Short mmCIF file of C-alpha atoms and ligand atoms in Angstrom, two decimals:
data_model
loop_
_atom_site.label_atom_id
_atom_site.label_comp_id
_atom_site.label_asym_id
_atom_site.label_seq_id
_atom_site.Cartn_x
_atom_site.Cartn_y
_atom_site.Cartn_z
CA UNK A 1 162.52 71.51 69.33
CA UNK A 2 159.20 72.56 67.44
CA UNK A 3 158.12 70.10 64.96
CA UNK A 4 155.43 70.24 62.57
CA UNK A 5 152.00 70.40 64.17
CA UNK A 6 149.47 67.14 62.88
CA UNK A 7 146.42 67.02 63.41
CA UNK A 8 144.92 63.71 62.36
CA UNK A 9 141.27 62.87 62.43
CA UNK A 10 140.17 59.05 63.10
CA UNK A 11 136.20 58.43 61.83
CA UNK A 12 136.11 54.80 63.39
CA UNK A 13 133.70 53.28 62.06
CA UNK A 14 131.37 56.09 60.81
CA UNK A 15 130.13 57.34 57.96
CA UNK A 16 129.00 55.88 54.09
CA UNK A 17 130.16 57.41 51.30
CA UNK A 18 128.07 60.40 50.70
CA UNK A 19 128.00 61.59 54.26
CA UNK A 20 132.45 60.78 54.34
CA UNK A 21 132.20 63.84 51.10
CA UNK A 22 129.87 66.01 53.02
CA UNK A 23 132.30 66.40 56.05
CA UNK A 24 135.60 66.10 53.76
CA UNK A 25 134.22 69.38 52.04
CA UNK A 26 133.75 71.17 54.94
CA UNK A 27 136.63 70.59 56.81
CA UNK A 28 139.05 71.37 53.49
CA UNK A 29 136.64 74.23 53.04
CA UNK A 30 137.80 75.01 56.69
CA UNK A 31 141.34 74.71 55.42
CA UNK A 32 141.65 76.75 52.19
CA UNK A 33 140.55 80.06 54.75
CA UNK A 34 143.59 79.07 56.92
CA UNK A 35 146.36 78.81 54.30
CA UNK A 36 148.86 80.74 56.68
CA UNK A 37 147.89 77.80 59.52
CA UNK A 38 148.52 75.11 57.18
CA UNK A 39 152.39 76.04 56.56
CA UNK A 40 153.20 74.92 60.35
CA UNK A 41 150.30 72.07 60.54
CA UNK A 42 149.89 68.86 58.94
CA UNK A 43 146.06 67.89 58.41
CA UNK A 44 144.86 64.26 57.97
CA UNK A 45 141.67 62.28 57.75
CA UNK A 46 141.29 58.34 58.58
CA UNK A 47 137.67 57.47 57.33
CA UNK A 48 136.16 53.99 56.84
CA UNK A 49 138.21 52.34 54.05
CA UNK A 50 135.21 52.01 51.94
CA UNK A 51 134.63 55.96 51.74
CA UNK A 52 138.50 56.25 50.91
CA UNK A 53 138.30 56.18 46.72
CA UNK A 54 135.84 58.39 46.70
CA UNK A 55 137.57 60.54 49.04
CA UNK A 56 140.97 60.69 47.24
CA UNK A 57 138.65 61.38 44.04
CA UNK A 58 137.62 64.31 45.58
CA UNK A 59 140.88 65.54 47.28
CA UNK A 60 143.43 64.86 45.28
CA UNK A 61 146.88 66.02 46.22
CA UNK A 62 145.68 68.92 48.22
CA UNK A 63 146.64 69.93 52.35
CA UNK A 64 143.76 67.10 53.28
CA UNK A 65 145.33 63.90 53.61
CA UNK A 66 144.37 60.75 54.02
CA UNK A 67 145.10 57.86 56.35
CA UNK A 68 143.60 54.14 57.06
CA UNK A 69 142.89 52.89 59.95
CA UNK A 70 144.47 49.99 60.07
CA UNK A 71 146.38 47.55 57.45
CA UNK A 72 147.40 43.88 57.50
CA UNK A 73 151.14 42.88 57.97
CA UNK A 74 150.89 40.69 54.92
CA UNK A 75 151.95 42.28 51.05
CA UNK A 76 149.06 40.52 49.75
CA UNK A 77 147.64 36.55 49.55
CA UNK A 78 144.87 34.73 51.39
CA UNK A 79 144.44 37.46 54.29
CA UNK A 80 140.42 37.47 53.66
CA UNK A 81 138.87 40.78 55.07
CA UNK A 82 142.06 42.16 55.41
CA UNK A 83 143.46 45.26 53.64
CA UNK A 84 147.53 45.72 52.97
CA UNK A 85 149.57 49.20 52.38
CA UNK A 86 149.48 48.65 48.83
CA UNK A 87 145.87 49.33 48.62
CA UNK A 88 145.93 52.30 51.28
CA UNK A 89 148.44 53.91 49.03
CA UNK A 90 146.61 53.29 45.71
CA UNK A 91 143.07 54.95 47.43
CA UNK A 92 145.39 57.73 48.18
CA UNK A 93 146.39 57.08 51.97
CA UNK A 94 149.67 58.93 53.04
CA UNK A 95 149.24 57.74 56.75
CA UNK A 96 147.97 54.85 58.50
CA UNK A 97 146.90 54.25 62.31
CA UNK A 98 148.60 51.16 63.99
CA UNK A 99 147.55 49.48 67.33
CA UNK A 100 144.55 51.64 67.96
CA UNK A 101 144.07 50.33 71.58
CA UNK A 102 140.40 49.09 69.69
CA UNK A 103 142.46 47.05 67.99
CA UNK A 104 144.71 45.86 70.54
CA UNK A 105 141.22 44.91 72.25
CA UNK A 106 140.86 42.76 69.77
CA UNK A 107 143.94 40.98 70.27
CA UNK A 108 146.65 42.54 68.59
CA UNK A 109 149.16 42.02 70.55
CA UNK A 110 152.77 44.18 70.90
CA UNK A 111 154.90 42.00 68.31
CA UNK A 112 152.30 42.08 65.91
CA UNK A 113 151.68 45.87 65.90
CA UNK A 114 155.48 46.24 65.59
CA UNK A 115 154.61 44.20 62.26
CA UNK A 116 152.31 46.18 60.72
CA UNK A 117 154.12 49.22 61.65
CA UNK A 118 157.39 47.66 58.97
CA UNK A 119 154.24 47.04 56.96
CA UNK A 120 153.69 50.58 56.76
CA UNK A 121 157.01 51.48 56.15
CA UNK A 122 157.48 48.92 53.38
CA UNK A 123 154.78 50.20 51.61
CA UNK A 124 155.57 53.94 51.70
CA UNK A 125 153.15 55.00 54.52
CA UNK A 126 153.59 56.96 57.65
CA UNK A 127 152.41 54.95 60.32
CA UNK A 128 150.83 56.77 63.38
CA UNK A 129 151.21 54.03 66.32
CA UNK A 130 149.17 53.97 69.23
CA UNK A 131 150.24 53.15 72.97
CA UNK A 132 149.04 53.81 75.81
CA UNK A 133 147.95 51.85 79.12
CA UNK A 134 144.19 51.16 80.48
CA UNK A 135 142.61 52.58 83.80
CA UNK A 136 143.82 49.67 85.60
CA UNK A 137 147.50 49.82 84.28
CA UNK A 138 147.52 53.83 85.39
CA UNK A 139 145.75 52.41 89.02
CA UNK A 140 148.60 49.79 89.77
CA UNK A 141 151.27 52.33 88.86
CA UNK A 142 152.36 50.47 85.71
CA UNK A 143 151.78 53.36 83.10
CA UNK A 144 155.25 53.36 82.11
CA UNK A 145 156.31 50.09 82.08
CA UNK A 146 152.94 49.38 79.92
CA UNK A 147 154.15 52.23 77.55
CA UNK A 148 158.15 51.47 77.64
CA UNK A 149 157.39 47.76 76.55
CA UNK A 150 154.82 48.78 73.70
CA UNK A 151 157.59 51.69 72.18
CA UNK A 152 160.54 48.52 73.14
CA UNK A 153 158.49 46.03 70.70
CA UNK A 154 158.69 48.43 67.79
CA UNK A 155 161.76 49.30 68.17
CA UNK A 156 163.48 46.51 66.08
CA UNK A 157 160.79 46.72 63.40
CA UNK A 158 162.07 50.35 62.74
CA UNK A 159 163.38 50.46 58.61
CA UNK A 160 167.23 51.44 59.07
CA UNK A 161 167.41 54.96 56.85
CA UNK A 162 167.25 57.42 58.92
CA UNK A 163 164.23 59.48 57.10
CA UNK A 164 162.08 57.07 57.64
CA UNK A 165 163.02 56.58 60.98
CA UNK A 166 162.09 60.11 61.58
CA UNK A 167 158.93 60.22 59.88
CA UNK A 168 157.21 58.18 62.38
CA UNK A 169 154.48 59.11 64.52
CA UNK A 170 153.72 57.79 67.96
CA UNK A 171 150.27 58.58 69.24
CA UNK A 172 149.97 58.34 72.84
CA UNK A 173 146.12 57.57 73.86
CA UNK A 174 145.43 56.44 77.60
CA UNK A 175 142.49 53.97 77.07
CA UNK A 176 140.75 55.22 79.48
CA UNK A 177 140.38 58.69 78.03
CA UNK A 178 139.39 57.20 74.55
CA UNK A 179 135.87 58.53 73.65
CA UNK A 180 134.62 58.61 77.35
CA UNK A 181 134.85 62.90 77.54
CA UNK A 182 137.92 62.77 80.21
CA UNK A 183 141.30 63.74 79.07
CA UNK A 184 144.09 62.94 80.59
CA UNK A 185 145.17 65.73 83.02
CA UNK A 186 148.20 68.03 81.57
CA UNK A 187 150.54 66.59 83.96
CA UNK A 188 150.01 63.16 82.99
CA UNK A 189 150.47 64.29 79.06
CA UNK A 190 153.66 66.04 79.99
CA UNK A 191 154.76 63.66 81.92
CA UNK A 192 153.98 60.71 79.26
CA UNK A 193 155.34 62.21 76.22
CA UNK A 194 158.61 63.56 77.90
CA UNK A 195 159.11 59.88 78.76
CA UNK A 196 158.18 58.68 75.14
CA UNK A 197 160.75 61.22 73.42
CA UNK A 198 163.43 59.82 76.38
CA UNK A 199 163.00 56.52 75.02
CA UNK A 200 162.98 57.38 71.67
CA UNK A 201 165.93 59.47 71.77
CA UNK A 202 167.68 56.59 73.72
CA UNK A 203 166.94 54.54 70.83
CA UNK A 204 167.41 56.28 68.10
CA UNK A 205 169.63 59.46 69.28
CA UNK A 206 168.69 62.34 67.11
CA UNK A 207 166.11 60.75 64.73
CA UNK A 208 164.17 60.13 68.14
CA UNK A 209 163.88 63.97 68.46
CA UNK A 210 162.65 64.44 64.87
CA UNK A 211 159.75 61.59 66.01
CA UNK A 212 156.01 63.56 66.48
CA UNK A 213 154.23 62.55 69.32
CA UNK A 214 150.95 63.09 69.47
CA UNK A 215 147.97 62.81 71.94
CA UNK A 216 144.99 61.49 71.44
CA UNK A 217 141.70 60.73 74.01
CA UNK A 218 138.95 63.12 74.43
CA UNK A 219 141.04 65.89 72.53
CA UNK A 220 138.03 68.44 71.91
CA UNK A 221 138.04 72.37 71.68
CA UNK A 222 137.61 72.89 75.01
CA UNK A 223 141.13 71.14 76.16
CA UNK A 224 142.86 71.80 72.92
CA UNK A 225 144.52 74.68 73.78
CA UNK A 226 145.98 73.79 76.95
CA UNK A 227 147.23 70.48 75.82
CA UNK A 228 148.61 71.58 72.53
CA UNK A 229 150.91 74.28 74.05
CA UNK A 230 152.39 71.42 76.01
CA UNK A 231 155.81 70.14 75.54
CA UNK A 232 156.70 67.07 73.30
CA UNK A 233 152.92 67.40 72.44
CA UNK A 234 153.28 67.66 68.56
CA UNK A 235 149.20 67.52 67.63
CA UNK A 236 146.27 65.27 68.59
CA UNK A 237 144.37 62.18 67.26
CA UNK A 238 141.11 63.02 67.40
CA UNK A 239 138.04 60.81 67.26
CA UNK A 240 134.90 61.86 68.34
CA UNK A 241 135.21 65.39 67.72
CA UNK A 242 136.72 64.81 64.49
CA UNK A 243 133.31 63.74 63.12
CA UNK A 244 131.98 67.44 63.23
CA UNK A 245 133.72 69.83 60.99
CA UNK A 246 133.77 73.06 63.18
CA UNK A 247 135.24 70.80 66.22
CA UNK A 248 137.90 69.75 64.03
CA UNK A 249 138.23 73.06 62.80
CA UNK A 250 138.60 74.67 66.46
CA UNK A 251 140.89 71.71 67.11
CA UNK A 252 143.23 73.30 64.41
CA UNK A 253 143.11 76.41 65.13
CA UNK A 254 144.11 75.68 69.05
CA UNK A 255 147.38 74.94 67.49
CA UNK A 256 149.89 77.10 69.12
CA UNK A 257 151.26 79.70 66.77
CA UNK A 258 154.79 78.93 67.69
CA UNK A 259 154.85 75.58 65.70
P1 LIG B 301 138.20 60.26 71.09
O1 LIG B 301 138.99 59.10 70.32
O2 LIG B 301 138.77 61.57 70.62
O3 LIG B 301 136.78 60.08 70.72
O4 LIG B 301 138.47 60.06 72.55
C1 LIG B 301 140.37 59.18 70.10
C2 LIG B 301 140.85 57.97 69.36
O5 LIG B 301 140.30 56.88 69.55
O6 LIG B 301 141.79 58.04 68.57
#
């Protein structure tokens, strides 16, 4: 089954508000001369919350969405520093990123990301939740059980209707290919996400097929191709290259046409 291609674009922690516009323009100036691409993928952006108003400003409702990059479990109340769904959605957020492993490293642990991911939900965004297992974890063998246990913890957060259910997007990042220039090999992907969808399906029987997966972890224009046109790959997370409009762009065009 072919889903919907997305491409989503995580800026970490770069960028102020002028230079956020600069590379929003040229990346949707990217997208309006690939209108026929567009129909089969999904494009997001997940800058620095404080670029995001000006960003939706400038965007509107068009194919360039936006996404946070994190939110806080809570609806609102004494959370200081933190930022809830509510305010993603009213700076014009459709998606939000949950349990980056950079914030796992900060001690966000599997019950709590399962939180924020009902977070999302509650507050009408798509949440895009990370997993994946460090160098170490891969070494020992443990890759799967690291991953099964992270996918088992959200599984009881999931919101019951089915739609929503379906509109949620696993990312799976190996830590140790995060921003360090080595992807994960294409068997490992495979591998990985065929295991994913088996537990999702498990789970959730056909909603689990409707589930994208994505991959994320030195995703660049040299290795999109090739890991695109894999199975149960459904599009990319993308950080580093993400901040550099024509690397995005080349990113999106390595979608496979058969999407
Ligand atoms: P990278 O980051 O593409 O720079 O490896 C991916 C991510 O952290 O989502």
């Amino acid at each position: 089954m072919r889903r919907r291609a997305l491409i989503v674009g995580n800026w970490k922690m770069n960028g102020l508000i002028e230079s956020s516009c600069d590379l929003a323009d040229a990346v949707l100036s990217g997208l309006d001369q690939r209108a026929d691409r567009m129909l089969r993928c999904e494009v997001v952006i997940c800058p620095p919350a404080t670029a995001l108003y000006a960003l939706h400003q400038r965007l509107g409702g068009g194919v360039l969405k936006l996404g946070g990059q994190n939110l806080s479990e809570h609806e609102s109340g004494p959370h200081t520093g933190e930022v809830c769904g509510i305010m993603l959605r009213n700076v014009g957020c459709w998606f939000v990123i949950v349990g980056h492993s950079e914030r796992r490293a900060t001690g966000e642990g599997n019950e709590q990301v399962g939180r924020k991911m009902a977070a999302a939900f509650r507050d009408g965004l798509i949440p895009i939740v990370c997993v994946g297992e460090t160098l170490d974890e891969r070494e020992r063998g443990a890759a799967e059980a690291v991953v099964r246990e992270q996918i088992a913890a959200l599984l009881p957060c999931l919101p019951v209707a089915r739609n929503k259910r379906e509109s949620l997007v696993v990312a799976y990042e190996p830590v140790w290919a995060i921003g360090t220039g080595r992807n994960a090999e294409p068997e490992q992907i495979l591998a990985m996400h065929g295991f994913i969808r088996s537990l999702l399906t498990e789970a959730l029987g056909a909603a689990g097929e409707k589930v994208r997966i994505l991959y994320g972890g030195s995703l660049k224009p040299a290795n999109a191709r090739t890991i695109l046109a894999l199975g149960d790959v459904d599009g990319g997370l993308i950080g580093g290259a993400a901040l550099k409009a024509a690397d995005f762009l080349a990113i999106i065009d390595a979608v496979p046409d058969e999407y």
